Amino acid sequence: MATIKDIAKKLGIATSTVSKGLNGAKDISEETRQLVLDTAVEMGYAVKRVQRKGTHKVCILIENMEYNSIDQFGYEIIVGFKLAAARRHFDVTVLPTNLNMQAEEKYDSFMLKNGFCGAFLLGFSLHDDYIAQVHKTSVPTVLFDNVIQNRHVGSVGTDGFEGIELAVRLLADGGHKRIALLNGAKNSMVTQERHDAFLESMERHKLTVDPALVQNGWFVADCAKQHVAHFLEHGATAIVCASDLIASGVIAELKRLGKRVPEDVSVIGFDDLPIAQHLCPALTTVRQDRVSLGKSAFMLLEELIGGVSIGKLLLRPELIIRESTGPCPEKEAPKIPQKSLYF
Amino acid sequence: MATIKDIAKKLGIATSTVSKGLNGAKDISEETRQLVLDTAVEMGYAVKRVQRKGTHKVCILIENMEYNSIDQFGYEIIVGFKLAAARRHFDVTVLPTNLNMQAEEKYDSFMLKNGFCGAFLLGFSLHDDYIAQVHKTSVPTVLFDNVIQNRHVGSVGTDGFEGIELAVRLLADGGHKRIALLNGAKNSMVTQERHDAFLESMERHKLTVDPALVQNGWFVADCAKQHVAHFLEHGATAIVCASDLIASGVIAELKRLGKRVPEDVSVIGFDDLPIAQHLCPALTTVRQDRVSLGKSAFMLLEELIGGVSIGKLLLRPELIIRESTGPCPEKEAPKIPQKSLYF
């Protein structure tokens, strides 16, 4: 492990200057400070230093996820993370980020400069600069819904296989055979996972997958417009959606096309955001326990900081049955249970 | 949630008798006590009671796993569990179990009677009575290497897909094409996982899987005798084993058949037990960090007790490269790196 002396030697400067650079002293130039930080990161000095100082500062970096009100997906995740962190006396800084910020400063330098000993990355997509850099980082990092092969990086999420299975099983038990999947954006690991889970569940329930009924949208309500009519043309009697927002768009579009939910078409969401129960009809959905996701993310981060290399932590989903699902139309179908289903 | 009164009413006995039954008083018959306990379990009274009493007693139930010396697989897992539990002021009781004990008393009754608010089950196989009962339990329970769909039950293990990929990648980089897998016992989820992982990794490295080179043994050295000659007849130049014990048997059998390791055949184990470095040649193997597995199992159990439904927690494996692997014979092959490989 590199020392301050090693860094000074490599840069041909005094150890006191290196020390100033690392500690953010004002009496050296910004260029020198950046050079010291970059060299410290490159020589693997970064993380140990933060650990040795006993800092308990971590951050949540957020890109492309709404989190300011309780209606939004990220809100409770952050609440859960902060709750767990407070119990363990960690400071948490929440930082929105964007592509510019990521282009300006490298992930490891950013963490070192700000004294963070770990980070939770929320809402990043696979092509973000920071995700690319996380492949090589030695900073303890937790990702949400993304998986990266690096022993300093862990992933937290809800088990998509169980979630989709709960949804498909409910519909299959209700006699549905023409089940559609309106998935999220292509450039996302959960989209791929839910796609695979859908094929697996349909096979488990001996149902045929019609490729015309499996489509990618993106994670907003508007994407429904492009797909619902197409699903109806191909005989869908039920639509499984990759998020509650998508499901809200699907219900609106079905109404516009003169279809009743659930009498003509059943709709299932994913997430159980607060809006789910206020939709008309109230939305049957696969619940992600977001407070627990946040708590688990912190717990995982703390273990990574302590040197335990946890790669993956998956929470169980829960199916919340409300009014947007019913038996398959035009057939005698078994009655669907009217309460929560758990695995 | 059922109360003591509900239990008394259902059994037609006094509430004081129910109370005595639950608290292990000596002045009621063993039959009545058992009846009270079974009814309490059946009516869902069990866990809440234990939680309310603020008990911090958990147990590790062990079946069919060696754990008494540091050479054995279970030893460090238990050490890790106890370390994490001590930090959180939980009492841990380690209890060897067997089929008779499991036949005598139901899992939930056993837990209630002994005041345990959670359990870690080690070394159980899928056909054990307790595993069957865990499908329906409401007692927070952590399994090692088994997965059960119940929101009170979580699973801890090492990521077999990453582990097998590390092994196959090392061999593929060394120019091996005829790679064999000597897997563990059939009646085990990790065996299935490693089998699937092997097919996936071989495909990723554009290698053909010869079904003759994929065999199930069981988790002891002796199983090697039945398979090694067969592998050699089918041209294997490398053997991936599902445990270090199996690998030790494979090396012994290769020597008996006049083959050199690694010059003629490369061998890789799984686990990194202490014997791995003492074998001749020292064994290249996929390390499972057993202390961390134990720590993670406790952490998961504590979350389940707190109502967070974590389904799965996977640690990352690490490939420890020693002397039992080398380039593929009879061909110019790229040089294999001589240090640890991580993802």
XYZ file of C-alpha atoms in Angstrom:
686
model
C 0.000 0.000 0.000
C 1.351 3.382 -1.063
C 2.272 5.939 1.626
C 2.421 9.737 1.534
C 6.162 9.398 0.987
C 5.604 7.191 -2.076
C 3.262 9.773 -3.565
C 5.707 12.598 -2.832
C 8.549 10.624 -4.403
C 6.565 9.807 -7.506
C 5.531 13.444 -7.997
C 8.911 14.887 -6.949
C 7.287 17.167 -4.343
C 7.519 17.509 -0.544
C 5.545 15.141 1.675
C 4.051 18.212 3.371
C 2.610 19.286 -0.002
C 1.085 15.833 -0.528
C -0.384 16.054 2.929
C -1.871 19.469 2.188
C -3.321 18.177 -1.067
C -4.991 15.267 0.658
C -6.338 17.388 3.481
C -7.716 20.189 1.336
C -5.400 22.951 2.627
C -5.919 26.285 0.885
C -2.256 27.241 0.424
C -1.513 24.990 -2.543
C -2.814 25.393 -6.067
C -5.910 23.570 -7.287
C -3.784 21.884 -9.968
C -1.363 20.486 -7.399
C -4.215 19.304 -5.225
C -5.831 17.496 -8.183
C -2.512 15.928 -9.125
C -2.000 14.689 -5.561
C -5.518 13.241 -5.425
C -5.257 11.545 -8.809
C -1.910 10.037 -7.870
C -3.230 8.880 -4.502
C -6.126 7.138 -6.243
C -3.887 5.642 -8.904
C -1.460 4.290 -6.275
C -4.264 2.765 -4.212
C -3.803 5.130 -1.277
C -7.355 6.422 -1.305
C -9.548 4.027 0.603
C -7.157 3.014 3.341
C -6.658 6.625 4.250
C -10.353 7.258 4.580
C -10.699 4.104 6.654
C -7.793 4.981 8.907
C -9.146 8.388 9.687
C -12.213 6.647 11.065
C -14.445 8.791 8.888
C -18.025 7.683 8.919
C -19.109 9.752 5.964
C -20.924 8.074 3.111
C -22.918 9.484 0.215
C -25.899 8.615 -1.919
C -25.281 9.620 -5.522
C -28.480 9.942 -7.511
C -28.865 10.110 -11.244
C -32.139 9.973 -13.085
C -34.407 8.963 -10.193
C -37.142 11.051 -8.525
C -36.816 11.221 -4.747
C -38.128 14.520 -3.403
C -41.637 13.502 -2.367
C -43.056 10.342 -0.849
C -44.908 9.678 -4.139
C -41.605 9.129 -5.878
C -39.635 5.938 -6.106
C -36.394 7.080 -4.490
C -37.881 8.800 -1.438
C -38.378 5.866 0.896
C -35.164 4.189 -0.237
C -33.257 7.238 0.973
C -35.288 7.352 4.198
C -34.443 3.693 4.927
C -30.757 4.235 4.156
C -30.574 7.271 6.437
C -32.402 5.483 9.268
C -29.977 2.572 9.204
C -26.987 4.906 8.872
C -28.081 7.050 11.818
C -28.287 3.993 14.072
C -24.657 3.271 13.212
C -23.514 6.895 13.533
C -22.715 7.460 9.872
C -23.180 10.829 8.165
C -25.093 10.617 4.899
C -24.865 13.219 2.136
C -27.404 12.987 -0.691
C -25.995 14.287 -3.965
C -27.829 14.532 -7.264
C -25.375 13.936 -10.071
C -25.377 14.209 -13.848
C -23.267 13.384 -16.851
C -21.343 16.676 -16.689
C -20.292 16.135 -13.111
C -19.236 12.610 -13.969
C -17.192 13.806 -16.934
C -15.463 16.468 -14.816
C -14.143 14.346 -11.983
C -13.316 10.685 -11.630
C -15.395 8.647 -9.202
C -12.502 7.626 -6.942
C -11.071 11.168 -6.831
C -14.484 12.564 -6.002
C -14.899 10.151 -3.104
C -11.394 10.753 -1.737
C -11.578 14.539 -2.035
C -14.839 14.647 -0.118
C -13.788 12.138 2.514
C -16.519 9.595 1.722
C -15.643 6.029 2.718
C -18.434 4.536 0.630
C -21.329 5.335 -1.689
C -24.775 4.122 -2.677
C -25.516 4.770 -6.368
C -29.199 5.160 -7.223
C -30.775 5.381 -10.652
C -27.615 5.075 -12.709
C -27.827 3.456 -16.102
C -25.237 1.137 -17.540
C -23.662 3.669 -19.879
C -22.971 6.280 -17.180
C -19.307 7.203 -16.701
C -19.400 6.406 -13.001
C -20.786 2.929 -13.625
C -17.922 2.271 -16.052
C -15.445 3.472 -13.419
C -17.031 1.383 -10.677
C -15.778 -1.725 -12.479
C -12.273 -0.800 -11.285
C -12.937 1.112 -8.081
C -11.601 0.136 -4.680
C -14.136 2.396 -2.933
C -16.902 0.371 -1.236
C -19.939 0.952 -3.441
C -23.516 -0.322 -3.437
C -25.583 -0.309 -6.611
C -29.344 -0.505 -6.889
C -30.613 -2.989 -9.497
C -27.265 -3.170 -11.285
C -24.663 -5.898 -10.888
C -20.943 -5.374 -11.428
C -18.161 -7.907 -10.934
C -15.843 -6.173 -8.491
C -15.288 -7.313 -4.941
C -15.690 -3.789 -3.556
C -19.102 -3.451 -5.167
C -22.376 -4.999 -4.028
C -25.863 -4.896 -5.438
C -29.198 -4.521 -3.692
C -32.629 -5.048 -5.237
C -35.948 -6.856 -5.146
C -36.068 -10.389 -6.509
C -37.565 -9.873 -9.971
C -38.016 -13.587 -10.564
C -40.227 -13.907 -7.504
C -42.062 -10.679 -8.347
C -42.954 -11.639 -11.898
C -43.845 -15.162 -10.780
C -46.337 -13.754 -8.217
C -47.975 -11.674 -10.962
C -48.104 -14.420 -13.598
C -49.336 -16.973 -11.073
C -52.247 -14.740 -10.046
C -53.256 -14.286 -13.686
C -52.773 -17.951 -14.578
C -54.896 -18.948 -11.580
C -57.536 -16.544 -12.925
C -57.627 -18.439 -16.212
C -55.670 -15.910 -18.284
C -53.684 -17.356 -21.168
C -52.934 -14.331 -23.379
C -50.718 -12.444 -20.930
C -48.657 -9.472 -22.136
C -45.533 -7.929 -20.616
C -44.913 -4.202 -21.011
C -41.359 -3.963 -19.786
C -39.088 -1.012 -18.915
C -36.242 0.528 -20.895
C -33.874 -1.841 -22.665
C -30.715 -0.401 -21.173
C -31.412 -1.743 -17.671
C -30.551 -4.951 -15.878
C -33.958 -5.236 -14.218
C -35.620 -5.081 -17.622
C -33.583 -8.066 -18.741
C -34.253 -9.892 -15.462
C -38.022 -9.339 -15.657
C -38.037 -10.446 -19.267
C -36.284 -13.710 -18.401
C -38.503 -14.129 -15.343
C -41.618 -13.679 -17.486
C -40.574 -16.401 -19.929
C -39.707 -18.713 -17.034
C -42.998 -18.098 -15.191
C -45.117 -18.529 -18.301
C -43.407 -21.855 -18.949
C -43.900 -22.912 -15.310
C -47.627 -22.307 -15.701
C -47.655 -24.044 -19.092
C -48.611 -20.886 -20.968
C -47.335 -19.964 -24.422
C -45.437 -16.699 -24.825
C -46.497 -14.754 -27.926
C -43.548 -12.516 -28.906
C -46.085 -9.885 -30.048
C -47.174 -9.620 -26.410
C -43.693 -8.945 -25.008
C -42.596 -5.336 -25.533
C -40.087 -2.877 -24.145
C -41.270 0.588 -23.198
C -39.570 2.836 -20.718
C -40.306 3.717 -17.123
C -42.973 6.400 -17.702
C -46.756 6.346 -18.189
C -46.625 7.686 -21.732
C -44.979 4.604 -23.158
C -48.308 2.748 -22.855
C -49.814 4.581 -25.841
C -47.549 2.825 -28.285
C -48.302 -0.682 -27.110
C -51.805 -1.159 -25.679
C -53.722 -1.218 -28.984
C -51.163 -3.660 -30.350
C -51.623 -5.933 -27.319
C -55.405 -5.848 -27.779
C -55.115 -6.721 -31.474
C -53.133 -9.761 -30.432
C -55.797 -10.881 -27.960
C -54.209 -9.919 -24.605
C -56.557 -10.320 -21.613
C -53.942 -9.249 -19.059
C -50.961 -6.889 -19.046
C -48.073 -7.155 -16.593
C -46.252 -3.801 -16.365
C -42.676 -3.187 -15.205
C -43.730 -0.238 -13.028
C -46.810 1.391 -11.524
C -46.272 4.433 -13.729
C -46.382 2.269 -16.842
C -49.506 0.557 -15.440
C -51.194 3.933 -14.876
C -50.605 4.744 -18.543
C -51.889 1.336 -19.601
C -55.138 1.792 -17.628
C -55.658 5.266 -19.116
C -55.065 3.958 -22.627
C -57.391 0.977 -22.127
C -60.144 3.352 -20.989
C -59.531 5.568 -24.008
C -59.973 2.523 -26.233
C -63.272 1.708 -24.504
C -62.051 -1.290 -22.479
C -62.985 -1.964 -18.882
C -60.385 -2.888 -16.243
C -60.503 -5.632 -14.996
C -63.631 -6.968 -16.773
C -62.024 -6.890 -20.232
C -58.341 -6.655 -19.383
C -56.478 -7.180 -16.086
C -53.508 -4.921 -15.297
C -50.680 -5.499 -12.789
C -48.031 -2.947 -11.836
C -44.637 -3.204 -10.132
C -43.339 -1.145 -7.146
C -46.502 -0.255 -5.172
C -45.912 3.484 -5.231
C -48.463 5.530 -3.259
C -50.354 6.271 -6.520
C -51.162 2.565 -6.963
C -54.011 2.617 -4.480
C -55.413 5.883 -5.875
C -55.698 4.731 -9.482
C -59.162 3.857 -10.722
C -59.462 0.927 -10.409
C -56.948 0.600 -7.573
C -53.875 -1.155 -8.922
C -52.871 -4.718 -8.185
C -49.084 -4.573 -8.015
C -45.848 -6.248 -6.962
C -44.602 -4.350 -3.945
C -40.969 -3.407 -3.465
C -40.383 -2.541 0.192
C -38.380 0.608 -0.415
C -37.571 1.441 3.212
C -36.106 -2.057 3.590
C -34.221 -1.634 0.325
C -32.595 1.494 1.739
C -31.801 -0.168 5.059
C -30.325 -3.183 3.304
C -28.242 -0.964 1.046
C -26.671 0.687 4.073
C -26.092 -2.639 5.792
C -24.393 -3.989 2.667
C -22.256 -0.852 2.359
C -21.144 -1.129 5.969
C -20.080 -4.741 5.379
C -18.158 -3.801 2.225
C -16.379 -1.051 4.198
C -15.525 -3.712 6.797
C -14.032 -5.955 4.108
C -16.858 -8.493 3.700
C -17.403 -8.930 -0.021
C -21.151 -9.302 -0.428
C -22.024 -9.369 -4.114
C -25.789 -9.425 -3.994
C -28.648 -8.892 -1.558
C -32.214 -9.508 -2.730
C -35.399 -8.591 -0.908
C -38.605 -10.512 -1.394
C -41.446 -8.803 -3.237
C -45.078 -9.017 -2.103
C -48.131 -9.136 -4.347
C -50.759 -6.562 -3.316
C -54.076 -7.554 -4.827
C -56.464 -4.640 -5.425
C -59.097 -4.076 -8.107
C -57.295 -3.996 -11.446
C -57.155 -7.784 -11.785
C -59.924 -10.305 -12.208
C -60.682 -13.601 -13.893
C -60.168 -14.019 -17.626
C -63.249 -12.799 -19.554
C -65.471 -15.128 -21.619
C -64.524 -18.178 -19.636
C -65.341 -19.915 -16.422
C -62.233 -19.234 -14.411
C -61.384 -20.060 -10.785
C -61.960 -17.244 -8.314
C -58.951 -15.133 -7.394
C -58.093 -14.706 -3.692
C -58.777 -11.196 -2.382
C -55.898 -10.598 0.006
C -52.133 -10.232 -0.065
C -50.197 -13.150 -1.441
C -46.760 -13.926 -0.169
C -44.300 -16.518 -1.176
C -52.674 -12.512 16.404
C -53.821 -15.182 18.864
C -53.609 -14.441 22.612
C -53.250 -16.773 25.613
C -57.024 -16.484 26.042
C -57.620 -17.669 22.472
C -55.434 -20.706 23.069
C -57.194 -21.457 26.369
C -60.590 -21.131 24.704
C -59.640 -23.377 21.816
C -58.300 -26.085 24.145
C -61.031 -25.616 26.765
C -58.484 -25.178 29.580
C -57.635 -22.355 31.982
C -55.468 -19.460 30.791
C -53.165 -20.157 33.748
C -52.572 -23.658 32.365
C -51.731 -22.232 28.947
C -49.344 -19.825 30.607
C -47.670 -22.670 32.513
C -47.348 -24.670 29.290
C -45.694 -21.796 27.496
C -43.353 -21.018 30.362
C -42.222 -24.588 31.044
C -43.720 -24.871 34.566
C -43.225 -28.305 36.110
C -46.705 -28.769 37.602
C -48.517 -29.651 34.379
C -48.143 -32.868 32.396
C -45.786 -33.146 29.462
C -48.776 -33.979 27.216
C -50.599 -30.773 28.169
C -47.443 -28.753 27.648
C -46.957 -30.230 24.202
C -50.595 -29.597 23.329
C -50.297 -25.967 24.432
C -47.108 -25.481 22.431
C -48.514 -27.102 19.301
C -51.663 -25.006 19.525
C -49.659 -21.837 20.104
C -47.614 -22.590 16.993
C -50.686 -23.468 14.959
C -52.450 -20.250 15.967
C -49.431 -18.099 15.128
C -48.733 -17.143 18.730
C -45.173 -18.404 18.754
C -42.907 -15.803 17.247
C -44.590 -12.666 18.547
C -44.301 -13.993 22.061
C -40.610 -14.631 21.725
C -40.149 -11.179 20.205
C -42.164 -9.477 22.933
C -40.141 -11.063 25.673
C -37.122 -9.354 24.161
C -35.246 -12.638 24.041
C -32.037 -12.464 22.154
C -31.510 -16.198 21.922
C -30.860 -17.762 18.554
C -29.569 -21.192 17.587
C -27.490 -22.823 14.899
C -28.931 -26.214 13.980
C -26.409 -28.447 12.269
C -27.061 -31.601 10.330
C -24.520 -33.461 8.305
C -21.715 -30.921 8.377
C -18.342 -31.184 10.126
C -17.530 -28.212 12.335
C -15.387 -29.244 15.300
C -11.948 -28.320 14.015
C -10.667 -25.500 11.871
C -9.964 -28.008 9.082
C -13.646 -28.611 8.693
C -16.086 -26.659 6.590
C -18.505 -25.554 9.290
C -15.967 -24.344 11.847
C -15.296 -20.836 10.585
C -18.920 -20.283 9.571
C -19.906 -20.793 13.199
C -17.054 -18.572 14.396
C -18.225 -15.778 12.089
C -21.843 -16.148 13.197
C -20.891 -16.054 16.877
C -18.640 -13.019 16.397
C -21.401 -11.027 14.739
C -23.977 -12.200 17.300
C -21.761 -11.244 20.246
C -21.394 -7.710 18.915
C -25.182 -7.419 18.933
C -25.617 -9.106 22.344
C -27.347 -12.245 21.098
C -26.867 -15.638 22.759
C -26.015 -18.402 20.327
C -26.612 -22.092 21.015
C -25.033 -24.591 18.619
C -27.108 -27.772 18.343
C -26.250 -30.824 16.275
C -29.470 -32.385 15.009
C -30.495 -35.560 13.241
C -33.488 -37.166 11.594
C -34.756 -38.659 14.875
C -34.822 -35.340 16.635
C -36.593 -33.808 13.658
C -39.187 -36.589 13.653
C -39.836 -36.168 17.378
C -40.598 -32.485 17.546
C -41.837 -29.964 15.027
C -39.495 -27.141 14.090
C -41.745 -24.308 15.292
C -42.529 -26.082 18.606
C -38.864 -26.717 19.194
C -38.034 -23.062 18.673
C -40.866 -21.823 20.877
C -40.182 -24.281 23.682
C -36.553 -23.266 23.848
C -37.182 -19.553 23.531
C -35.190 -19.104 20.298
C -36.289 -16.127 18.227
C -34.474 -17.336 15.134
C -32.256 -20.068 13.706
C -29.462 -20.674 11.242
C -29.693 -24.109 9.596
C -26.396 -25.559 8.405
C -25.830 -28.669 6.315
C -29.446 -29.686 5.883
C -30.455 -31.499 2.732
C -33.655 -30.908 0.854
C -35.439 -34.016 2.114
C -34.936 -33.258 5.828
C -38.140 -32.882 7.871
C -37.120 -29.484 9.163
C -36.519 -28.160 5.649
C -40.017 -29.290 4.657
C -41.446 -27.528 7.723
C -39.482 -24.350 7.032
C -41.657 -23.806 3.944
C -44.486 -22.858 6.320
C -42.659 -21.491 9.357
C -43.124 -18.025 10.766
C -39.881 -18.315 12.753
C -37.091 -16.184 11.237
C -34.742 -18.728 9.679
C -31.561 -18.523 7.634
C -30.495 -21.376 5.382
C -27.040 -22.035 3.997
C -26.951 -22.863 0.258
C -30.684 -23.710 0.131
C -33.438 -21.418 -1.106
C -37.031 -21.601 0.113
C -39.905 -19.310 -0.874
C -41.149 -18.037 2.485
C -40.845 -14.437 3.596
C -39.535 -15.439 7.031
C -36.700 -17.435 5.487
C -33.524 -16.114 3.898
C -30.602 -17.803 2.238
C -26.888 -17.133 2.497
C -24.170 -18.572 0.269
C -21.289 -17.934 -2.084
C -22.097 -16.994 -5.664
C -21.584 -20.274 -7.529
C -21.898 -18.656 -10.939
C -18.988 -16.345 -10.212
C -17.006 -19.170 -8.615
C -17.301 -21.571 -11.518
C -16.681 -18.753 -13.990
C -13.392 -17.897 -12.234
C -12.309 -21.538 -12.512
C -13.347 -22.056 -16.125
C -11.869 -18.723 -17.194
C -8.477 -19.633 -15.701
C -8.485 -22.942 -17.569
C -9.769 -21.444 -20.822
C -7.041 -18.760 -20.647
C -4.563 -21.621 -20.202
C -5.714 -23.144 -23.485
C -7.740 -26.014 -22.001
C -10.669 -27.182 -24.111
C -11.544 -30.603 -22.653
C -12.645 -29.428 -19.207
C -14.468 -31.834 -16.872
C -16.759 -31.056 -13.926
C -16.867 -33.455 -10.962
C -19.857 -32.094 -9.098
C -21.298 -32.794 -5.626
C -24.306 -34.861 -4.575
C -27.401 -34.560 -6.736
C -29.756 -33.728 -3.874
C -28.319 -30.259 -3.299
C -29.119 -26.841 -4.671
C -25.478 -25.837 -5.005
C -24.849 -28.883 -7.168
C -27.559 -27.750 -9.567
C -26.263 -24.177 -9.486
C -22.681 -25.191 -10.219
C -23.859 -27.437 -13.036
C -25.787 -24.587 -14.681
C -22.889 -22.225 -14.030
C -20.470 -24.648 -15.713
C -22.567 -24.864 -18.887
C -22.931 -21.071 -18.941
C -19.200 -20.429 -18.435
C -18.145 -22.990 -21.038
C -20.450 -21.300 -23.538
C -19.117 -17.857 -22.606
C -15.611 -19.074 -23.398
C -16.809 -20.754 -26.604
C -15.944 -24.229 -25.337
C -17.996 -27.352 -26.064
C -19.397 -29.303 -23.124
C -18.969 -33.062 -23.520
C -21.692 -34.743 -21.401
C -19.209 -37.549 -20.634
C -17.106 -34.950 -18.818
C -19.902 -33.716 -16.519
C -20.509 -36.075 -13.590
C -22.111 -36.035 -10.154
C -20.179 -37.481 -7.227
C -20.730 -36.569 -3.631
C -18.868 -34.308 -1.228
C -16.077 -36.721 -0.183
C -12.655 -37.612 -1.582
C -13.576 -41.208 -2.344
C -16.024 -40.318 -5.091
C -13.084 -39.461 -7.368
C -12.200 -43.124 -7.917
C -15.299 -43.735 -9.987
C -14.818 -40.861 -12.383
C -11.176 -39.937 -13.019
C -10.300 -42.819 -15.373
C -13.488 -42.133 -17.315
C -12.564 -38.450 -17.656
C -9.096 -39.397 -18.926
C -10.550 -41.808 -21.500
C -12.604 -38.923 -22.790
C -9.581 -36.679 -23.142
C -9.986 -34.340 -20.145
C -6.995 -32.044 -19.577
C -8.562 -30.261 -16.600
C -11.013 -31.188 -13.836
C -13.088 -28.658 -11.904
C -14.230 -30.161 -8.581
C -17.183 -29.081 -6.438
C -15.110 -29.204 -3.236
C -11.517 -29.392 -2.029
C -12.169 -32.860 -0.617
C -13.289 -34.102 -4.025
C -10.207 -32.427 -5.555
C -7.917 -34.182 -3.053
C -9.384 -37.508 -4.175
C -8.992 -36.548 -7.831
C -5.298 -35.693 -7.360
C -4.675 -38.986 -5.533
C -6.431 -40.957 -8.263
C -4.562 -39.135 -11.045
C -1.258 -40.007 -9.356
C -2.334 -43.639 -9.003
C -3.023 -43.695 -12.751
C 0.455 -42.286 -13.432
C -0.609 -38.785 -14.407
C 1.188 -35.616 -13.324
C -0.655 -32.613 -11.897
C -0.633 -30.044 -13.460
C 1.630 -31.116 -16.370
C -0.863 -33.697 -17.683
C -4.082 -32.642 -15.966
C -4.996 -29.436 -14.116
C -7.228 -29.693 -11.019
C -9.287 -26.956 -9.331
C -11.133 -27.299 -6.019
C -13.882 -25.308 -4.334
C -13.955 -23.916 -0.743
C -10.273 -23.311 0.107
C -10.264 -25.452 3.229
C -6.974 -25.447 5.164
C -5.975 -28.748 3.480
C -5.945 -27.052 0.065
C -2.510 -25.512 0.589
C -1.074 -28.727 2.035
C -1.987 -30.978 -0.871
C 0.786 -31.955 -3.237
C 0.693 -30.055 -5.500
C -0.941 -27.228 -3.517
C -4.476 -26.853 -4.743
C -5.796 -24.032 -6.916
C -9.304 -23.456 -5.597
C -12.340 -21.167 -5.427
C -12.354 -19.690 -1.954
C -15.527 -19.329 0.092
C -14.898 -16.821 2.891
C -16.485 -18.848 5.682
C -16.082 -16.299 8.497
C -17.890 -13.755 6.326
C -20.562 -16.333 5.479
C -21.231 -16.780 9.192
C -21.259 -13.035 9.841
C -23.620 -12.471 6.929
C -25.914 -15.261 8.118
C -26.281 -13.555 11.481
C -26.856 -10.167 9.887
C -29.545 -11.629 7.649
C -31.184 -13.387 10.614
C -31.260 -10.169 12.608
C -32.977 -8.388 9.712
C -35.560 -11.170 9.355
C -36.257 -10.914 13.105
C -36.733 -7.176 12.580
C -39.252 -7.816 9.801
C -37.073 -7.075 6.755
C -37.675 -9.877 4.283
C -34.310 -10.531 2.689
C -34.537 -13.578 0.445
C -30.959 -14.007 -0.609
C -27.479 -12.791 0.272
C -24.536 -13.906 -1.863
C -20.856 -13.462 -1.074
C -18.267 -13.211 -3.797
C -15.830 -16.081 -4.224
C -12.117 -15.586 -4.860
C -9.884 -17.739 -7.033
C -6.709 -18.778 -5.186
C -4.143 -19.890 -7.743
C -1.589 -22.394 -6.426
C 0.223 -25.249 -8.168
C -2.410 -27.702 -9.346
C -3.241 -25.750 -12.501
C -1.136 -25.010 -15.544
C -1.403 -24.553 -19.286
C -3.014 -27.210 -21.428
C -0.453 -29.906 -22.390
C 0.679 -30.553 -25.992
C -0.168 -27.074 -27.151
C 1.238 -23.608 -27.128
C -0.989 -21.938 -24.572
C -0.924 -18.416 -23.111
C 0.777 -18.081 -19.747
C -1.439 -18.163 -16.681
C -1.087 -15.339 -14.140
C 0.506 -16.437 -10.869
C -1.462 -14.469 -8.280
C -4.982 -14.265 -6.932
C -7.689 -13.429 -9.415
C -10.706 -11.466 -8.388
C -13.722 -10.412 -10.300
